[in-house]
């Protein structure tokens, strides 16, 4: 019998939560893991490796973030005259419900409210989160998985590898600045993992546009800088790969602030 190959999108209740930083751990020169905690994590839903939340940052000098205004369809513009919330998308790296803790891995790229906040994060500070709004449940029964990420999508790629079962075959390509940015990854799958170093001129686009897809049914998941993903999207399409088994998402865009809408994903 052929295993089910339907990708299911499940929706979650949208609850704004105010959380406190419990720990800050430097994963590499350019990446920091912030552990948030609090009673408001009760009922938080997390079901897929690329589940993400909107993180609400305080304005510089403020203690608390401006929290979202919610309507029936989710986020709404705040009432006229009230301060604007400042938020960006981040992946749920780990959730430990029994300890009411949630980890987010932030890329320290030196710009923007997200990158700047993460560089100074310390225990006791508070942030808001909203989401995940939905989870994309991809069956773990495909013959193979092609995974690609830069630093911003590495938290989701690492979670993908952790979830794949023993009999899964995975090809994972991860673009980072240099060898110092490599992180330990764990998987039970038969995985061919290769780190690409921008320092050596290696990129996801160059690597993945040269890729031949294995035989059988497979799922392609790639995320990172939007411009660099375009040739990959074209390449995968040219190979005739099933659209429903392809997810290629722009997680940020070079030179563009607050990429609120990410290409190829209808969960936000
Ligand atoms: C679904 C989803 C999940 C995501 N998960 C994560 C995650 O777990 N960890 C994570 O670090 N990011 C993640 N991102 C990416 C993150 O939301 C963006 O990088 C966002 O722009 C960061 O906001 P900022 O305030 O730091 O910068 P912004 O104010 O948005 O941008 C300021 C400037 O910085 C540039 N910039 C933004 N990000 C980067 C970068 N990574 N490297 C270099 N320049 C950059 C912009 O082009 C712009 O010029 C995710 C994005 C999406 C859509």
Short mmCIF file of C-alpha atoms and ligand atoms in Angstrom, two decimals:
data_model
loop_
_atom_site.label_atom_id
_atom_site.label_comp_id
_atom_site.label_asym_id
_atom_site.label_seq_id
_atom_site.Cartn_x
_atom_site.Cartn_y
_atom_site.Cartn_z
CA UNK A 1 0.00 0.00 0.00
CA UNK A 2 1.33 3.48 -0.88
CA UNK A 3 1.74 5.60 2.26
CA UNK A 4 -0.27 8.83 2.53
CA UNK A 5 1.48 11.80 0.95
CA UNK A 6 -0.99 14.55 1.79
CA UNK A 7 0.40 17.60 3.52
CA UNK A 8 -2.06 18.81 6.14
CA UNK A 9 -2.29 22.38 7.32
CA UNK A 10 -3.74 22.61 10.83
CA UNK A 11 -4.70 25.93 12.38
CA UNK A 12 -4.18 26.97 15.99
CA UNK A 13 -5.82 29.55 18.23
CA UNK A 14 -4.00 32.86 18.13
CA UNK A 15 -3.09 33.87 21.67
CA UNK A 16 -0.73 36.75 22.48
CA UNK A 17 1.74 35.79 25.20
CA UNK A 18 4.16 37.86 27.26
CA UNK A 19 7.26 35.83 28.16
CA UNK A 20 10.40 36.40 30.19
CA UNK A 21 13.95 35.60 29.11
CA UNK A 22 15.31 32.82 31.33
CA UNK A 23 18.65 32.03 29.66
CA UNK A 24 20.82 33.25 26.79
CA UNK A 25 23.31 30.89 25.17
CA UNK A 26 25.72 31.75 22.35
CA UNK A 27 25.55 28.90 19.80
CA UNK A 28 28.20 30.39 17.48
CA UNK A 29 29.68 33.83 16.79
CA UNK A 30 26.60 34.72 14.74
CA UNK A 31 23.77 32.87 16.48
CA UNK A 32 22.25 33.11 19.95
CA UNK A 33 19.66 30.84 21.63
CA UNK A 34 17.23 32.64 23.91
CA UNK A 35 15.13 30.56 26.30
CA UNK A 36 11.83 32.18 27.21
CA UNK A 37 9.57 31.04 30.01
CA UNK A 38 6.35 31.81 31.76
CA UNK A 39 2.93 30.58 32.76
CA UNK A 40 1.50 32.08 29.60
CA UNK A 41 3.12 29.23 27.64
CA UNK A 42 0.36 26.92 28.90
CA UNK A 43 -1.65 25.72 25.90
CA UNK A 44 1.03 26.72 23.35
CA UNK A 45 0.72 24.52 20.24
CA UNK A 46 3.79 23.28 18.38
CA UNK A 47 3.45 20.52 15.80
CA UNK A 48 5.81 20.98 12.82
CA UNK A 49 9.56 21.63 12.46
CA UNK A 50 9.04 25.01 10.78
CA UNK A 51 6.36 26.31 13.18
CA UNK A 52 7.00 29.99 13.76
CA UNK A 53 5.77 32.82 15.93
CA UNK A 54 5.68 36.56 15.62
CA UNK A 55 8.01 38.01 18.24
CA UNK A 56 7.12 41.47 19.59
CA UNK A 57 10.11 43.60 20.63
CA UNK A 58 10.14 46.59 22.99
CA UNK A 59 11.18 49.93 21.50
CA UNK A 60 14.74 50.84 22.58
CA UNK A 61 14.54 52.08 26.17
CA UNK A 62 11.08 50.57 26.81
CA UNK A 63 10.60 47.69 29.22
CA UNK A 64 7.64 46.04 27.51
CA UNK A 65 6.72 45.46 23.86
CA UNK A 66 3.57 46.87 22.31
CA UNK A 67 1.38 43.78 22.00
CA UNK A 68 -0.74 42.96 18.95
CA UNK A 69 -4.30 44.02 18.29
CA UNK A 70 -6.29 40.97 17.21
CA UNK A 71 -9.46 40.77 15.17
CA UNK A 72 -11.39 37.85 13.72
CA UNK A 73 -8.82 37.38 10.94
CA UNK A 74 -5.74 37.71 13.11
CA UNK A 75 -3.47 40.74 13.41
CA UNK A 76 -5.16 44.09 12.90
CA UNK A 77 -3.76 47.61 12.66
CA UNK A 78 -3.76 49.23 16.11
CA UNK A 79 -6.32 51.98 16.81
CA UNK A 80 -5.28 55.39 15.36
CA UNK A 81 -2.84 57.23 17.60
CA UNK A 82 -1.65 54.16 19.53
CA UNK A 83 1.94 52.97 19.27
CA UNK A 84 2.78 50.45 16.56
CA UNK A 85 3.93 47.00 17.59
CA UNK A 86 7.38 45.98 16.33
CA UNK A 87 7.50 42.33 15.36
CA UNK A 88 9.35 39.78 13.23
CA UNK A 89 8.92 36.06 12.47
CA UNK A 90 11.00 33.46 14.33
CA UNK A 91 10.98 29.66 14.43
CA UNK A 92 10.12 27.68 17.55
CA UNK A 93 13.38 25.76 18.04
CA UNK A 94 12.39 23.78 21.14
CA UNK A 95 9.32 23.71 23.36
CA UNK A 96 9.49 22.12 26.84
CA UNK A 97 5.89 22.38 28.04
CA UNK A 98 6.64 20.64 31.35
CA UNK A 99 9.11 23.44 32.18
CA UNK A 100 7.07 26.14 30.44
CA UNK A 101 10.07 26.97 28.26
CA UNK A 102 10.51 27.85 24.62
CA UNK A 103 13.79 28.37 22.71
CA UNK A 104 14.31 30.66 19.76
CA UNK A 105 17.61 30.84 17.84
CA UNK A 106 18.33 34.37 16.58
CA UNK A 107 20.78 35.20 13.78
CA UNK A 108 22.95 38.13 14.86
CA UNK A 109 23.17 40.02 11.59
CA UNK A 110 23.71 43.44 13.15
CA UNK A 111 20.59 45.24 11.91
CA UNK A 112 16.90 45.62 12.71
CA UNK A 113 14.92 45.28 15.94
CA UNK A 114 15.22 41.47 15.95
CA UNK A 115 18.94 41.19 15.29
CA UNK A 116 19.73 44.13 17.63
CA UNK A 117 17.54 42.88 20.47
CA UNK A 118 19.06 39.39 20.32
CA UNK A 119 22.60 40.81 20.53
CA UNK A 120 21.83 42.41 23.93
CA UNK A 121 19.34 39.80 25.29
CA UNK A 122 19.63 38.99 28.98
CA UNK A 123 17.59 37.15 31.63
CA UNK A 124 14.63 39.05 33.05
CA UNK A 125 13.78 40.94 29.86
CA UNK A 126 10.30 40.46 28.43
CA UNK A 127 9.01 39.91 24.90
CA UNK A 128 5.68 39.12 23.32
CA UNK A 129 4.89 36.24 21.00
CA UNK A 130 1.90 35.43 18.83
CA UNK A 131 1.33 32.09 17.16
CA UNK A 132 2.05 29.68 15.66
CA UNK A 133 -1.00 30.40 13.58
CA UNK A 134 -0.74 27.04 11.83
CA UNK A 135 1.42 23.95 11.35
CA UNK A 136 2.25 22.32 8.04
CA UNK A 137 2.16 18.61 8.81
CA UNK A 138 4.29 16.90 6.17
CA UNK A 139 4.15 13.09 6.27
CA UNK A 140 7.42 11.48 7.39
CA UNK A 141 6.87 8.61 4.95
CA UNK A 142 8.35 10.14 1.79
CA UNK A 143 11.19 8.20 0.13
CA UNK A 144 13.48 11.22 0.44
CA UNK A 145 13.68 14.82 1.69
CA UNK A 146 15.76 17.62 0.22
CA UNK A 147 16.32 20.31 2.86
CA UNK A 148 18.07 23.65 2.40
CA UNK A 149 18.60 26.60 4.74
CA UNK A 150 20.66 29.63 5.61
CA UNK A 151 21.16 30.74 9.23
CA UNK A 152 17.57 32.02 9.59
CA UNK A 153 16.12 28.66 8.53
CA UNK A 154 18.73 26.51 10.28
CA UNK A 155 16.52 26.19 13.41
CA UNK A 156 13.75 24.68 11.26
CA UNK A 157 16.14 22.48 9.24
CA UNK A 158 17.70 21.14 12.45
CA UNK A 159 14.21 20.30 13.73
CA UNK A 160 13.41 18.59 10.40
CA UNK A 161 16.45 16.34 10.76
CA UNK A 162 15.55 15.53 14.37
CA UNK A 163 12.07 14.38 13.34
CA UNK A 164 12.90 12.23 10.32
CA UNK A 165 12.69 8.49 11.02
CA UNK A 166 15.45 5.91 10.54
CA UNK A 167 14.30 4.78 7.14
CA UNK A 168 14.12 8.30 5.66
CA UNK A 169 16.75 9.53 3.23
CA UNK A 170 17.71 13.20 3.51
CA UNK A 171 19.94 15.55 1.55
CA UNK A 172 20.57 18.69 3.61
CA UNK A 173 22.50 21.76 2.48
CA UNK A 174 23.10 24.65 4.89
CA UNK A 175 24.61 27.99 3.90
CA UNK A 176 26.46 29.87 6.65
CA UNK A 177 29.21 32.49 6.75
CA UNK A 178 32.07 30.13 7.58
CA UNK A 179 33.11 27.03 9.55
CA UNK A 180 32.64 28.80 12.91
CA UNK A 181 28.87 28.94 12.21
CA UNK A 182 28.41 25.18 11.86
CA UNK A 183 26.26 23.62 14.60
CA UNK A 184 25.97 20.00 15.74
CA UNK A 185 22.92 18.35 14.14
CA UNK A 186 21.26 15.11 15.19
CA UNK A 187 19.22 12.72 13.08
CA UNK A 188 18.24 9.07 12.85
CA UNK A 189 17.74 9.41 9.10
CA UNK A 190 20.19 8.38 6.40
CA UNK A 191 21.34 11.96 5.89
CA UNK A 192 23.87 13.51 3.56
CA UNK A 193 24.52 16.85 5.28
CA UNK A 194 26.81 19.44 3.74
CA UNK A 195 27.66 22.90 5.10
CA UNK A 196 28.23 25.63 2.51
CA UNK A 197 30.50 28.54 3.44
CA UNK A 198 29.84 31.94 1.90
CA UNK A 199 33.47 32.72 2.78
CA UNK A 200 34.46 30.16 0.11
CA UNK A 201 31.87 31.47 -2.38
CA UNK A 202 29.50 28.53 -1.73
CA UNK A 203 25.77 29.29 -1.83
CA UNK A 204 22.49 27.42 -1.53
CA UNK A 205 21.49 28.67 -5.00
CA UNK A 206 24.62 27.30 -6.72
CA UNK A 207 24.40 24.01 -4.83
CA UNK A 208 20.68 23.32 -5.17
CA UNK A 209 20.33 24.37 -8.83
CA UNK A 210 22.83 21.61 -9.64
CA UNK A 211 20.91 19.00 -7.70
CA UNK A 212 19.26 15.98 -9.32
CA UNK A 213 16.31 14.75 -7.32
CA UNK A 214 16.45 11.10 -6.19
CA UNK A 215 14.00 8.53 -7.57
CA UNK A 216 10.71 7.98 -5.77
CA UNK A 217 8.42 10.39 -3.94
CA UNK A 218 10.13 13.20 -2.13
CA UNK A 219 9.58 16.48 -0.31
CA UNK A 220 11.63 19.62 -0.97
CA UNK A 221 11.86 22.16 1.87
CA UNK A 222 14.14 25.16 1.45
CA UNK A 223 14.12 28.55 3.21
CA UNK A 224 16.43 31.52 3.42
CA UNK A 225 17.11 34.84 1.67
CA UNK A 226 14.29 35.43 -0.83
CA UNK A 227 16.42 36.51 -3.81
CA UNK A 228 18.69 33.48 -3.58
CA UNK A 229 15.72 31.13 -3.58
CA UNK A 230 14.33 32.20 -6.95
CA UNK A 231 16.70 30.09 -9.10
CA UNK A 232 16.14 27.13 -6.77
CA UNK A 233 12.36 27.45 -7.16
CA UNK A 234 12.76 27.62 -10.96
CA UNK A 235 15.08 24.59 -10.96
CA UNK A 236 12.78 22.42 -8.85
CA UNK A 237 9.84 23.42 -11.06
CA UNK A 238 11.84 22.58 -14.21
CA UNK A 239 12.40 19.08 -12.84
CA UNK A 240 8.63 18.65 -12.75
CA UNK A 241 8.58 18.08 -9.00
CA UNK A 242 5.06 17.91 -7.52
CA UNK A 243 4.05 21.43 -6.39
CA UNK A 244 2.28 20.14 -3.29
CA UNK A 245 5.54 18.45 -2.24
CA UNK A 246 7.63 21.59 -2.59
CA UNK A 247 8.01 24.38 -0.03
CA UNK A 248 10.51 27.11 -0.83
CA UNK A 249 10.07 30.12 1.49
CA UNK A 250 11.78 33.50 1.58
CA UNK A 251 12.53 34.10 5.27
CA UNK A 252 14.10 37.54 4.73
CA UNK A 253 15.04 39.78 1.85
CA UNK A 254 18.37 41.50 1.41
CA UNK A 255 17.95 45.28 1.89
CA UNK A 256 14.30 44.99 2.92
CA UNK A 257 13.06 45.68 6.46
CA UNK A 258 10.47 43.47 8.15
CA UNK A 259 9.61 40.86 5.57
CA UNK A 260 6.22 40.23 7.11
CA UNK A 261 4.93 38.20 4.23
CA UNK A 262 7.06 35.24 3.25
CA UNK A 263 6.83 33.91 -0.26
CA UNK A 264 5.29 30.53 -0.83
CA UNK A 265 3.56 30.17 2.51
CA UNK A 266 -0.06 31.02 3.27
CA UNK A 267 0.04 30.51 7.02
CA UNK A 268 0.61 34.20 7.80
C1 LIG B 1 8.68 31.77 8.94
C2 LIG B 1 9.96 32.47 9.34
C3 LIG B 1 10.76 31.94 10.32
C4 LIG B 1 11.95 32.58 10.68
N1 LIG B 1 12.74 32.04 11.66
C5 LIG B 1 13.88 32.67 12.02
C6 LIG B 1 14.70 32.16 13.08
O1 LIG B 1 14.35 31.17 13.74
N2 LIG B 1 15.86 32.81 13.38
C7 LIG B 1 16.24 33.95 12.70
O2 LIG B 1 17.30 34.51 13.01
N3 LIG B 1 15.49 34.47 11.71
C8 LIG B 1 14.32 33.86 11.36
N4 LIG B 1 13.54 34.38 10.37
C9 LIG B 1 14.04 35.55 9.64
C10 LIG B 1 13.77 36.87 10.35
O3 LIG B 1 12.37 37.05 10.53
C11 LIG B 1 14.31 38.01 9.46
O4 LIG B 1 15.69 37.88 9.32
C12 LIG B 1 13.93 39.38 9.99
O5 LIG B 1 14.16 40.31 8.96
C13 LIG B 1 14.75 39.75 11.20
O6 LIG B 1 14.31 41.02 11.65
P1 LIG B 1 15.32 42.16 12.07
O7 LIG B 1 14.54 43.09 12.90
O8 LIG B 1 16.55 41.55 12.63
O9 LIG B 1 15.73 42.84 10.68
P2 LIG B 1 14.79 43.78 9.75
O10 LIG B 1 14.42 45.03 10.46
O11 LIG B 1 13.68 42.97 9.20
O12 LIG B 1 15.81 44.12 8.57
C14 LIG B 1 16.86 45.11 8.73
C15 LIG B 1 17.93 44.84 7.68
O13 LIG B 1 18.58 43.62 8.02
C16 LIG B 1 18.58 42.74 6.89
N5 LIG B 1 18.47 41.38 7.41
C17 LIG B 1 17.39 40.77 7.95
N6 LIG B 1 17.69 39.49 8.31
C18 LIG B 1 18.99 39.32 7.96
C19 LIG B 1 19.89 38.21 8.09
N7 LIG B 1 19.53 37.05 8.66
N8 LIG B 1 21.17 38.38 7.63
C20 LIG B 1 21.58 39.55 7.10
N9 LIG B 1 20.77 40.64 6.96
C21 LIG B 1 19.50 40.51 7.40
C22 LIG B 1 17.39 43.17 6.05
O14 LIG B 1 17.59 42.84 4.70
C23 LIG B 1 17.36 44.66 6.26
O15 LIG B 1 18.26 45.30 5.37
C24 LIG B 1 12.34 33.77 10.02
C25 LIG B 1 11.51 34.32 9.03
C26 LIG B 1 10.33 33.68 8.69
C27 LIG B 1 9.45 34.28 7.63
#
